[in-house]
Tab-separated table of C-alpha atoms in Angstrom:
chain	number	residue	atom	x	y	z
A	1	UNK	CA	49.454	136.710	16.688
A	2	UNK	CA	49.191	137.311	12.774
A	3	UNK	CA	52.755	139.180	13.173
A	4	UNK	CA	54.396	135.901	15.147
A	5	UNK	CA	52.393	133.904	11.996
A	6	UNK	CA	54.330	136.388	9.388
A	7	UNK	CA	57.711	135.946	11.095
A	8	UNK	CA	57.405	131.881	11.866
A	9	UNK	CA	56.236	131.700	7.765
A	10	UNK	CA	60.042	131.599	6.948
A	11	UNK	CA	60.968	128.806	9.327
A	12	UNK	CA	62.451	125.682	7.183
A	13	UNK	CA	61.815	123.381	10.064
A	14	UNK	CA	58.306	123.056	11.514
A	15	UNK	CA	58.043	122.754	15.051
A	16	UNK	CA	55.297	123.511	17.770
A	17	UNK	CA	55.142	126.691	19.587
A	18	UNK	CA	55.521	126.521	23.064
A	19	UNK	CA	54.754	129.137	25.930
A	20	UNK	CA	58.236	129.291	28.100
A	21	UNK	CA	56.874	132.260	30.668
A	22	UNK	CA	53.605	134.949	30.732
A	23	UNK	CA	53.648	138.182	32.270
A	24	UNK	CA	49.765	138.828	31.623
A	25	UNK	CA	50.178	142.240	32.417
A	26	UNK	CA	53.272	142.516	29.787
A	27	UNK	CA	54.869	140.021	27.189
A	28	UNK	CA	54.821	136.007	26.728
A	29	UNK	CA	58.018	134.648	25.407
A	30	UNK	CA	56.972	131.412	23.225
A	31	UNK	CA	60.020	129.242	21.399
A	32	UNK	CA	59.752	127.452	18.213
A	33	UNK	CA	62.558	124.753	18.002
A	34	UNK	CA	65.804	126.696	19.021
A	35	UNK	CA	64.165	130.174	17.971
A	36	UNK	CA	62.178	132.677	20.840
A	37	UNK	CA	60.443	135.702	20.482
A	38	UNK	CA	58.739	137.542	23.117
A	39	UNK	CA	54.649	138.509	22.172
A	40	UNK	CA	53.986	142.315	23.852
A	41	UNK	CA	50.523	141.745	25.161
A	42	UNK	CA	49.666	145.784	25.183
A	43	UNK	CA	50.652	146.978	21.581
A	44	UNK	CA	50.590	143.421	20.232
A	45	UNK	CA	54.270	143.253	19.126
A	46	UNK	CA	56.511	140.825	18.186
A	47	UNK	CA	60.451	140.523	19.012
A	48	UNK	CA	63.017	137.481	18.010
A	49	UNK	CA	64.977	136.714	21.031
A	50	UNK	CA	68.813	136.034	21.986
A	51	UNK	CA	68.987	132.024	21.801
A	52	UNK	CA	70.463	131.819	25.091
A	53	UNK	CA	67.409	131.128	27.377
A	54	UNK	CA	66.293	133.727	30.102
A	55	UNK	CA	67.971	136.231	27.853
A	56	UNK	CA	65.553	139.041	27.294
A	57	UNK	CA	67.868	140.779	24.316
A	58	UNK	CA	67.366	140.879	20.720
A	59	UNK	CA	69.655	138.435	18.601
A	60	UNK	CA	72.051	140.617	15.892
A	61	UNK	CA	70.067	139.347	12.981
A	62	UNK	CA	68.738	136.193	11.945
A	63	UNK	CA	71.861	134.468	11.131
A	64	UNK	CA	73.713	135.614	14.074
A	65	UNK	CA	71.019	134.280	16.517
A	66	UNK	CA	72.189	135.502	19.986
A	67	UNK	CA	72.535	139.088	21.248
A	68	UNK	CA	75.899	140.911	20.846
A	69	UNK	CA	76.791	139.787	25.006
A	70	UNK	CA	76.527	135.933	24.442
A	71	UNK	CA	78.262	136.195	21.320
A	72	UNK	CA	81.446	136.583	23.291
A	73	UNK	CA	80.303	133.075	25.043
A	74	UNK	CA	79.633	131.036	22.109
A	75	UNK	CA	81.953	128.222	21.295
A	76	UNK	CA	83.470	127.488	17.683
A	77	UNK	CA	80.523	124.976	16.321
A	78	UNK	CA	78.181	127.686	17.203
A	79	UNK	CA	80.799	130.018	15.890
A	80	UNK	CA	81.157	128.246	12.768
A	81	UNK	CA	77.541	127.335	12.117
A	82	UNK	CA	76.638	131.436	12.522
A	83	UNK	CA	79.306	132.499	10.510
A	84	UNK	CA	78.294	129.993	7.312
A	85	UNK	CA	74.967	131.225	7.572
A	86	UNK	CA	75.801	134.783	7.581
A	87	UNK	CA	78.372	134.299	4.654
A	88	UNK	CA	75.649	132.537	2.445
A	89	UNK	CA	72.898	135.351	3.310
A	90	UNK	CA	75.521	137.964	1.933
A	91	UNK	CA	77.118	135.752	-0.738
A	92	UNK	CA	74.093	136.658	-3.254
A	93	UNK	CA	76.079	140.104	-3.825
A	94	UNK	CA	77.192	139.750	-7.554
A	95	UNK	CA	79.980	142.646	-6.814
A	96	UNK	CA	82.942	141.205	-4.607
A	97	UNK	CA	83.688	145.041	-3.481
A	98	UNK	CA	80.407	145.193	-1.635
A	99	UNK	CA	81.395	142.336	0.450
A	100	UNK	CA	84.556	143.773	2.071
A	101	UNK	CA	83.554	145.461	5.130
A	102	UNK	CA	80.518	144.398	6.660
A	103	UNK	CA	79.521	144.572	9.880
A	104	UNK	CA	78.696	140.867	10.831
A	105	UNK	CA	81.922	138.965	10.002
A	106	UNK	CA	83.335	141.726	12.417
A	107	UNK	CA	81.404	140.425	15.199
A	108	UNK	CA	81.891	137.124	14.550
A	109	UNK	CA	86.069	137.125	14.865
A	110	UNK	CA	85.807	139.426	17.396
A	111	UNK	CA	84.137	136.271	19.188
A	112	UNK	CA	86.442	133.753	17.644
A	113	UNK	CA	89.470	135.680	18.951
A	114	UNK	CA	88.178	135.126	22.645
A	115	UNK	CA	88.149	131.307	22.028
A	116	UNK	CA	91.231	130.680	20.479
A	117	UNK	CA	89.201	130.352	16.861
A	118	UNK	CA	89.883	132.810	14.399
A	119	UNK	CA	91.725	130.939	11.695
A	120	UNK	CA	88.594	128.589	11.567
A	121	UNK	CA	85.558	131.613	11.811
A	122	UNK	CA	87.855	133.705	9.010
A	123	UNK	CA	88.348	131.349	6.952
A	124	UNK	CA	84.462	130.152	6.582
A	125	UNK	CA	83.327	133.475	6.171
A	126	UNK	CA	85.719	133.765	3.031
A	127	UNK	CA	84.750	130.319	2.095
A	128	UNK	CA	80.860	131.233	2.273
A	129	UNK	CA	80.829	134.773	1.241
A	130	UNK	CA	83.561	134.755	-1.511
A	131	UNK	CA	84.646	132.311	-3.780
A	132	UNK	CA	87.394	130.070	-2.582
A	133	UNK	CA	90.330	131.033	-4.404
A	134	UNK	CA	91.154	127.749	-5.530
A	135	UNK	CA	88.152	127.814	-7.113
A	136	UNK	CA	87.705	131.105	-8.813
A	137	UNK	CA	88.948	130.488	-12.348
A	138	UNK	CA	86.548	127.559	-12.446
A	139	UNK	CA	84.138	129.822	-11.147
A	140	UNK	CA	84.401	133.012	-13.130
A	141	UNK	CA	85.271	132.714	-16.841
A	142	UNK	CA	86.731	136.416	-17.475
A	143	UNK	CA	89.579	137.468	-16.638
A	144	UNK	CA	88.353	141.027	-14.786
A	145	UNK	CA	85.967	139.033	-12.738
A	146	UNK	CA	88.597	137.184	-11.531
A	147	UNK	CA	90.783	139.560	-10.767
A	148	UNK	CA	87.840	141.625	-9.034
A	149	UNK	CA	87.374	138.785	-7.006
A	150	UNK	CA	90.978	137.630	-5.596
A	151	UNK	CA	91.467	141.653	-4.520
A	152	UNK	CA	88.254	141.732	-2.726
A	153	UNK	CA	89.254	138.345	-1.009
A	154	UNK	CA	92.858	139.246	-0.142
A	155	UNK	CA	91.418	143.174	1.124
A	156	UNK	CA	88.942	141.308	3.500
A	157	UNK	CA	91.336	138.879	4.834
A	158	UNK	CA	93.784	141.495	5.681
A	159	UNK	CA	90.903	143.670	7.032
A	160	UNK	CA	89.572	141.385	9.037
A	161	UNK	CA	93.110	140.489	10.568
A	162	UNK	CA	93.683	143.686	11.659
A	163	UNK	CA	90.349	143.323	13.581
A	164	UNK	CA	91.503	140.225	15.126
A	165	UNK	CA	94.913	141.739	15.963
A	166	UNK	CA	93.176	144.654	18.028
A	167	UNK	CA	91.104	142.383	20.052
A	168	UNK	CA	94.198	140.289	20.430
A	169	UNK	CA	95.764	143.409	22.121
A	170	UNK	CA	92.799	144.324	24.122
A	171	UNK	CA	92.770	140.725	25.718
A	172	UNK	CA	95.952	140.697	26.535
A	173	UNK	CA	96.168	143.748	27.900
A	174	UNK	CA	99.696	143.712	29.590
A	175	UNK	CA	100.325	139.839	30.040
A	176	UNK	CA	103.554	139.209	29.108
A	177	UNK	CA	103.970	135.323	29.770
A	178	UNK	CA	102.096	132.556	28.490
A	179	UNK	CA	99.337	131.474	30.795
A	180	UNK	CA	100.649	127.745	30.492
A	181	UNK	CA	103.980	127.713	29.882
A	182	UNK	CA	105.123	130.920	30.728
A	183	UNK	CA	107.033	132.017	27.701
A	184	UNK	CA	107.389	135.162	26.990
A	185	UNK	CA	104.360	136.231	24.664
A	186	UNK	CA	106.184	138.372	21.586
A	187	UNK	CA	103.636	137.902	19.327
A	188	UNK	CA	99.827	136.078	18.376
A	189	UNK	CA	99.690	133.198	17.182
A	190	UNK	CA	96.240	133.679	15.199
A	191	UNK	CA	95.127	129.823	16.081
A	192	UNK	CA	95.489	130.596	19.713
A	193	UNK	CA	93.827	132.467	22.306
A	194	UNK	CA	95.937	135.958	22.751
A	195	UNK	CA	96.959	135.031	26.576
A	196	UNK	CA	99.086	132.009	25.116
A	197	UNK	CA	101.586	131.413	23.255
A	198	UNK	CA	100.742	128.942	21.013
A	199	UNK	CA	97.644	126.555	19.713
A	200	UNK	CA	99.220	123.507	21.782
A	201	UNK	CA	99.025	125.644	25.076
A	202	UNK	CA	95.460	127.428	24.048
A	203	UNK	CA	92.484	125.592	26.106
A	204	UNK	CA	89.967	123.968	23.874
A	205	UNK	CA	86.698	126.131	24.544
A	206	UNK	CA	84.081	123.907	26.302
A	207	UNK	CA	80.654	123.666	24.278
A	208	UNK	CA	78.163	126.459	24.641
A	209	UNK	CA	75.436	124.691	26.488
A	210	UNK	CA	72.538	126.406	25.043
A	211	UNK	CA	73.855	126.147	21.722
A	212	UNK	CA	74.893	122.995	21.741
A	213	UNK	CA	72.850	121.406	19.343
A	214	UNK	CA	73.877	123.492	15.962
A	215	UNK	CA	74.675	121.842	12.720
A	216	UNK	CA	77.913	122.556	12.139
């Protein structure tokens, strides 16, 4: 119990603890608010848990709150709201270079792609974890810095595109036609899912019930 204490000290919003199943030969899973961890009754550990109830797997981290397989089922406010907080945890980084390349904003278009999303989940990462380029010379008042910054900006959109594009490819495998109108599908259109052709024809994504109630 002092280890559930040490990780429920962070929490911003207080909420009671409640038991959601017991195993007394094995683990409790207890939820605070949207958050569950599962209490190992023989070596007294403590694990977060996936969001997505019944789901025994650990989330990513602790912005990216579900586990890698319900990330693929999440829909774009959940998207959204992960990939802010993710952005902000990793915006502290004073050097822009260290920002290109990590592993989270990876997962999270990866997702986006799936749902037809990516222009919105790329464009708050780079919002979050980068300075908006708009906003850079107000920002950063030598030139270098600057500079520094719009490279490492353009390198991770164009990075992050090419991620996109090969999950684009592995969704659409070898569909040829647009699943709605049946035009022939010659390239992706980055605001739509990869099976059609454009955003007009792309379903919306229905909300993720068990993450319905994020902030976006």
């Amino acid at each position: 119990m002092l280890q559930l204490a040490g990780v429920l000290a962070d929490e911003t919003h207080p909420a009671e603890l409640t038991l959601k199943s017991l195993d007394p030969h094995e683990h409790a899973v207890v939820a605070r608010g949207e958050r569950r961890f599962a209490l190992d009754l023989n070596w007294s550990g403590v694990r977060r848990l996936c969001h997505q109830p019944g789901c025994d797997n650990q989330p990513v981290d602790n912005q990216i709150v579900v586990c890698t397989e319900h990330l693929a089922q999440c829909d774009v406010h959940a998207l959204l709201t992960m990939t802010r907080e993710s952005g902000h945890y990793a915006a502290p980084e004073t050097d822009p270079a260290l920002l290109e390349g990590l592993p989270e904003p990876d997962l999270l278009v990866t997702a986006a792609v799936g749902i037809g999303a990516y222009t919105e989940v790329v464009q708050a990462w780079l919002d979050t974890c980068f300075i908006p380029l708009n906003e850079i010379d107000d920002m950063l008042f030598t030139e270098d810095r600057a500079l520094a910054m719009r490279h490492s900006l353009e390198r991770e959109r164009l990075r992050l595109d090419r991620v996109a594009g090969k999950e684009a490819r592995r969704l659409r495998g070898d569909t040829r036609m647009c699943q709605a109108c049946g035009t022939q599908l010659l390239g992706w259109d980055m605001r739509a899912h990869p099976l059609y052709c454009s955003r007009a024809c792309s379903p919306a994504h229905p909300p993720a019930p068990f993450l319905a109630a994020f902030p976006v």
